[in-house]
Amino acid sequence: MRVRVNAASPFARKVRIVARETGLAERIEEIETTVSPIAPNKELAGANPLVKIPALLLDDGTTLYDSRVICEYLDAAAGGRLFSQGEARWPALRLQALCDGILDAAVLTRYEVAVRPEASRWNEWIAGQRLKIDGGLSALDEAQPGFGASFGIGQIGAACVLGYLDFRFPEIDWRARHPRLKDWFAQVLARPSVRDTTPRA
Ligand code: BEZ
């Protein structure tokens, strides 16, 4: 299998962590792929009509996207440990959705600030996204006591959220407002899957 990723992307990072946590990483070639919201990558468009990473290229020629589908596919291929079953599945999927929503707001803000010409920047829109990030972080903090020792799909999403905020938004001092998340993330940073996938430009 091959997977198109970008070392800065938190959504690609979810997949890269799942690949490592499931023991499948050695069977998956990671292809570093340049992405831009204004200059679509033609090669990527051939694999994913939405021109987004991550995109998993299966050996039979089909492609899977988005990160949620790829993560669940890899977990199922490895025996299914990272997605809870039964009643516990819904809180796990909701936690993943919460983290993906925070990441959507953060990545859109990143594009607004880094790609859009400064003269046409829309500060009210940026403030609206920031409210989603802050509200999402508060909900994540409330959920944290329920994490226990597990590192399933919801916790993987949380690690990607906090890592991306540190990487692109160091001015958001989430540790000061959420000491529980601070302590949890400090422990999670010791995991090889998380260390090996530290975001870089
Ligand atoms: C970033 O550079 O922050 C980024 C790159 C790819 C996807 C999402 C974010």
Tab-separated table of C-alpha atoms and ligand atoms in Angstrom:
chain	number	residue	atom	x	y	z
A	1	MET	CA	0.000	0.000	0.000
A	2	ARG	CA	1.042	3.594	-0.552
A	3	VAL	CA	-0.327	6.675	1.160
A	4	ARG	CA	-0.096	10.266	0.026
A	5	VAL	CA	0.716	12.466	3.002
A	6	ASN	CA	2.216	15.820	3.869
A	7	ALA	CA	4.479	16.181	6.901
A	8	ALA	CA	2.624	19.322	8.048
A	9	SER	CA	-0.898	17.895	7.726
A	10	PRO	CA	-2.631	16.862	10.964
A	11	PHE	CA	-5.115	14.708	9.017
A	12	ALA	CA	-2.272	12.816	7.362
A	13	ARG	CA	-0.688	12.526	10.802
A	14	LYS	CA	-3.738	10.637	12.095
A	15	VAL	CA	-3.154	8.020	9.396
A	16	ARG	CA	0.602	7.924	10.004
A	17	ILE	CA	0.047	7.343	13.736
A	18	VAL	CA	-2.561	4.631	13.068
A	19	ALA	CA	-0.135	2.918	10.652
A	20	ARG	CA	2.472	2.810	13.421
A	21	GLU	CA	0.084	1.864	16.242
A	22	THR	CA	-1.330	-1.054	14.211
A	23	GLY	CA	2.112	-2.344	13.179
A	24	LEU	CA	1.292	-1.810	9.486
A	25	ALA	CA	3.777	1.005	8.854
A	26	GLU	CA	6.331	-1.285	7.222
A	27	ARG	CA	3.753	-2.341	4.620
A	28	ILE	CA	2.825	1.257	3.720
A	29	GLU	CA	5.016	3.548	1.641
A	30	GLU	CA	4.491	7.191	2.588
A	31	ILE	CA	4.643	9.536	-0.404
A	32	GLU	CA	5.280	13.139	0.593
A	33	THR	CA	2.841	15.220	-1.455
A	34	THR	CA	2.699	18.975	-1.919
A	35	VAL	CA	-0.759	20.466	-1.431
A	36	SER	CA	-2.105	23.964	-1.958
A	37	PRO	CA	-5.698	25.257	-1.865
A	38	ILE	CA	-5.016	27.448	-4.902
A	39	ALA	CA	-2.746	25.263	-7.063
A	40	PRO	CA	-4.229	21.751	-7.069
A	41	ASN	CA	-1.668	18.936	-7.321
A	42	LYS	CA	-2.545	17.094	-10.578
A	43	GLU	CA	-1.021	13.789	-9.461
A	44	LEU	CA	-3.066	13.883	-6.261
A	45	ALA	CA	-6.211	14.784	-8.243
A	46	GLY	CA	-5.747	11.512	-10.157
A	47	ALA	CA	-6.068	9.611	-6.862
A	48	ASN	CA	-8.588	11.755	-4.986
A	49	PRO	CA	-11.067	14.000	-6.842
A	50	LEU	CA	-11.149	16.263	-3.777
A	51	VAL	CA	-7.361	16.763	-4.209
A	52	LYS	CA	-6.788	16.236	-0.515
A	53	ILE	CA	-4.373	14.262	1.567
A	54	PRO	CA	-4.311	11.709	3.055
A	55	ALA	CA	-5.192	9.333	0.214
A	56	LEU	CA	-4.483	5.598	0.561
A	57	LEU	CA	-3.610	3.823	-2.702
A	58	LEU	CA	-4.480	0.149	-2.437
A	59	ASP	CA	-2.630	-2.570	-4.343
A	60	ASP	CA	-5.726	-3.253	-6.519
A	61	GLY	CA	-5.606	0.331	-7.827
A	62	THR	CA	-8.443	1.781	-5.746
A	63	THR	CA	-7.981	4.790	-3.502
A	64	LEU	CA	-9.437	5.423	-0.064
A	65	TYR	CA	-10.050	8.828	1.500
A	66	ASP	CA	-10.564	10.683	3.889
A	67	SER	CA	-8.534	10.217	7.097
A	68	ARG	CA	-11.540	8.688	8.921
A	69	VAL	CA	-12.062	6.007	6.286
A	70	ILE	CA	-8.341	5.264	5.956
A	71	CYS	CA	-7.817	4.988	9.723
A	72	GLU	CA	-10.724	2.572	10.095
A	73	TYR	CA	-9.608	0.551	7.065
A	74	LEU	CA	-6.079	0.149	8.458
A	75	ASP	CA	-7.364	-0.706	11.918
A	76	ALA	CA	-9.732	-3.353	10.492
A	77	ALA	CA	-6.878	-4.804	8.396
A	78	ALA	CA	-4.828	-5.119	11.585
A	79	GLY	CA	-7.561	-6.804	13.623
A	80	GLY	CA	-9.505	-3.793	14.960
A	81	ARG	CA	-8.129	-2.417	18.207
A	82	LEU	CA	-8.236	1.370	17.783
A	83	PHE	CA	-11.968	1.709	17.055
A	84	SER	CA	-14.080	0.700	20.011
A	85	GLN	CA	-16.938	-1.748	19.494
A	86	GLY	CA	-20.464	-1.842	20.917
A	87	GLU	CA	-21.738	1.138	22.882
A	88	ALA	CA	-18.203	2.508	23.360
A	89	ARG	CA	-17.944	3.067	19.596
A	90	TRP	CA	-20.148	6.188	19.585
A	91	PRO	CA	-18.179	8.236	22.136
A	92	ALA	CA	-14.969	7.216	20.333
A	93	LEU	CA	-16.335	8.359	16.961
A	94	ARG	CA	-17.688	11.549	18.507
A	95	LEU	CA	-14.262	12.287	19.972
A	96	GLN	CA	-12.730	11.744	16.540
A	97	ALA	CA	-15.335	14.098	15.027
A	98	LEU	CA	-14.619	16.730	17.694
A	99	CYS	CA	-10.895	16.589	16.934
A	100	ASP	CA	-11.449	16.676	13.163
A	101	GLY	CA	-13.695	19.724	13.644
A	102	ILE	CA	-11.028	21.563	15.640
A	103	LEU	CA	-8.514	20.657	12.942
A	104	ASP	CA	-10.835	21.880	10.163
A	105	ALA	CA	-11.054	25.275	11.889
A	106	ALA	CA	-7.290	25.399	12.504
A	107	VAL	CA	-6.294	24.401	8.962
A	108	LEU	CA	-8.789	26.851	7.398
A	109	THR	CA	-7.350	29.585	9.616
A	110	ARG	CA	-3.825	28.611	8.602
A	111	TYR	CA	-4.765	28.965	4.929
A	112	GLU	CA	-6.513	32.275	5.570
A	113	VAL	CA	-3.407	33.669	7.264
A	114	ALA	CA	-0.640	32.031	5.219
A	115	VAL	CA	-2.165	31.885	1.724
A	116	ARG	CA	-4.745	34.670	1.358
A	117	PRO	CA	-3.219	38.071	0.508
A	118	GLU	CA	-3.119	40.159	3.689
A	119	ALA	CA	-5.145	42.990	2.127
A	120	SER	CA	-8.178	40.716	1.717
A	121	ARG	CA	-7.884	38.892	5.033
A	122	TRP	CA	-11.216	38.509	6.826
A	123	ASN	CA	-10.573	38.971	10.554
A	124	GLU	CA	-14.172	38.325	11.660
A	125	TRP	CA	-14.082	34.976	9.895
A	126	ILE	CA	-10.772	34.125	11.573
A	127	ALA	CA	-12.332	35.060	14.941
A	128	GLY	CA	-15.271	32.725	14.187
A	129	GLN	CA	-12.876	29.835	13.543
A	130	ARG	CA	-11.007	30.658	16.746
A	131	LEU	CA	-14.269	30.299	18.698
A	132	LYS	CA	-14.628	26.783	17.272
A	133	ILE	CA	-11.044	25.951	18.271
A	134	ASP	CA	-11.515	27.291	21.805
A	135	GLY	CA	-14.919	25.619	22.268
A	136	GLY	CA	-13.527	22.370	20.886
A	137	LEU	CA	-10.541	22.483	23.240
A	138	SER	CA	-12.855	22.980	26.231
A	139	ALA	CA	-14.900	19.934	25.179
A	140	LEU	CA	-11.688	17.942	24.682
A	141	ASP	CA	-10.536	18.938	28.155
A	142	GLU	CA	-13.851	17.778	29.626
A	143	ALA	CA	-13.509	14.457	27.821
A	144	GLN	CA	-9.883	13.882	28.913
A	145	PRO	CA	-10.596	12.200	32.290
A	146	GLY	CA	-12.375	9.462	30.317
A	147	PHE	CA	-9.302	8.702	28.188
A	148	GLY	CA	-7.814	6.385	30.828
A	149	ALA	CA	-4.770	4.608	29.497
A	150	SER	CA	-6.246	3.982	26.062
A	151	PHE	CA	-4.865	5.398	22.840
A	152	GLY	CA	-7.623	4.746	20.330
A	153	ILE	CA	-8.861	6.798	17.391
A	154	GLY	CA	-10.232	9.617	19.583
A	155	GLN	CA	-6.988	10.007	21.531
A	156	ILE	CA	-4.989	9.861	18.273
A	157	GLY	CA	-7.122	12.744	16.998
A	158	ALA	CA	-6.485	14.659	20.224
A	159	ALA	CA	-2.720	14.190	19.868
A	160	CYS	CA	-2.936	15.533	16.291
A	161	VAL	CA	-4.961	18.572	17.450
A	162	LEU	CA	-2.529	19.542	20.219
A	163	GLY	CA	0.516	18.867	18.040
A	164	TYR	CA	-0.882	20.992	15.202
A	165	LEU	CA	-1.704	23.894	17.526
A	166	ASP	CA	1.861	23.789	18.886
A	167	PHE	CA	3.205	23.690	15.314
A	168	ARG	CA	1.128	26.407	13.614
A	169	PHE	CA	-0.469	28.369	16.463
A	170	PRO	CA	2.031	28.576	19.350
A	171	GLU	CA	0.297	31.809	20.403
A	172	ILE	CA	-2.758	29.766	21.441
A	173	ASP	CA	-1.583	28.959	24.944
A	174	TRP	CA	-3.863	25.931	25.392
A	175	ARG	CA	-1.660	24.501	28.173
A	176	ALA	CA	-2.424	27.471	30.451
A	177	ARG	CA	-6.188	26.951	30.118
A	178	HIS	CA	-6.216	23.168	30.020
A	179	PRO	CA	-3.630	21.695	32.426
A	180	ARG	CA	-5.261	18.251	32.169
A	181	LEU	CA	-4.617	18.198	28.426
A	182	LYS	CA	-1.099	19.503	29.075
A	183	ASP	CA	-0.281	16.564	31.390
A	184	TRP	CA	-1.914	14.036	29.081
A	185	PHE	CA	-0.090	15.328	25.988
A	186	ALA	CA	3.265	15.278	27.800
A	187	GLN	CA	2.797	11.518	28.344
A	188	VAL	CA	1.561	10.887	24.815
A	189	LEU	CA	4.646	12.577	23.339
A	190	ALA	CA	6.698	9.633	24.621
A	191	ARG	CA	4.954	7.217	22.213
A	192	PRO	CA	7.154	6.351	19.200
A	193	SER	CA	4.142	6.721	16.838
A	194	VAL	CA	3.657	10.297	17.997
A	195	ARG	CA	7.356	11.189	18.175
A	196	ASP	CA	8.060	9.822	14.670
A	197	THR	CA	5.309	11.965	13.145
A	198	THR	CA	6.074	15.373	14.680
A	199	PRO	CA	4.760	17.941	12.162
A	200	ARG	CA	7.305	19.732	9.995
A	201	ALA	CA	7.077	22.296	7.224
B	1	BEZ	C1	-0.012	23.153	6.941
B	1	BEZ	O1	1.035	23.480	6.350
B	1	BEZ	O2	-0.341	23.643	8.019
B	1	BEZ	C2	-0.865	22.116	6.274
B	1	BEZ	C3	-0.367	21.399	5.189
B	1	BEZ	C4	-1.177	20.435	4.579
B	1	BEZ	C5	-2.441	20.196	5.058
B	1	BEZ	C6	-2.918	20.898	6.149
B	1	BEZ	C7	-2.136	21.859	6.760
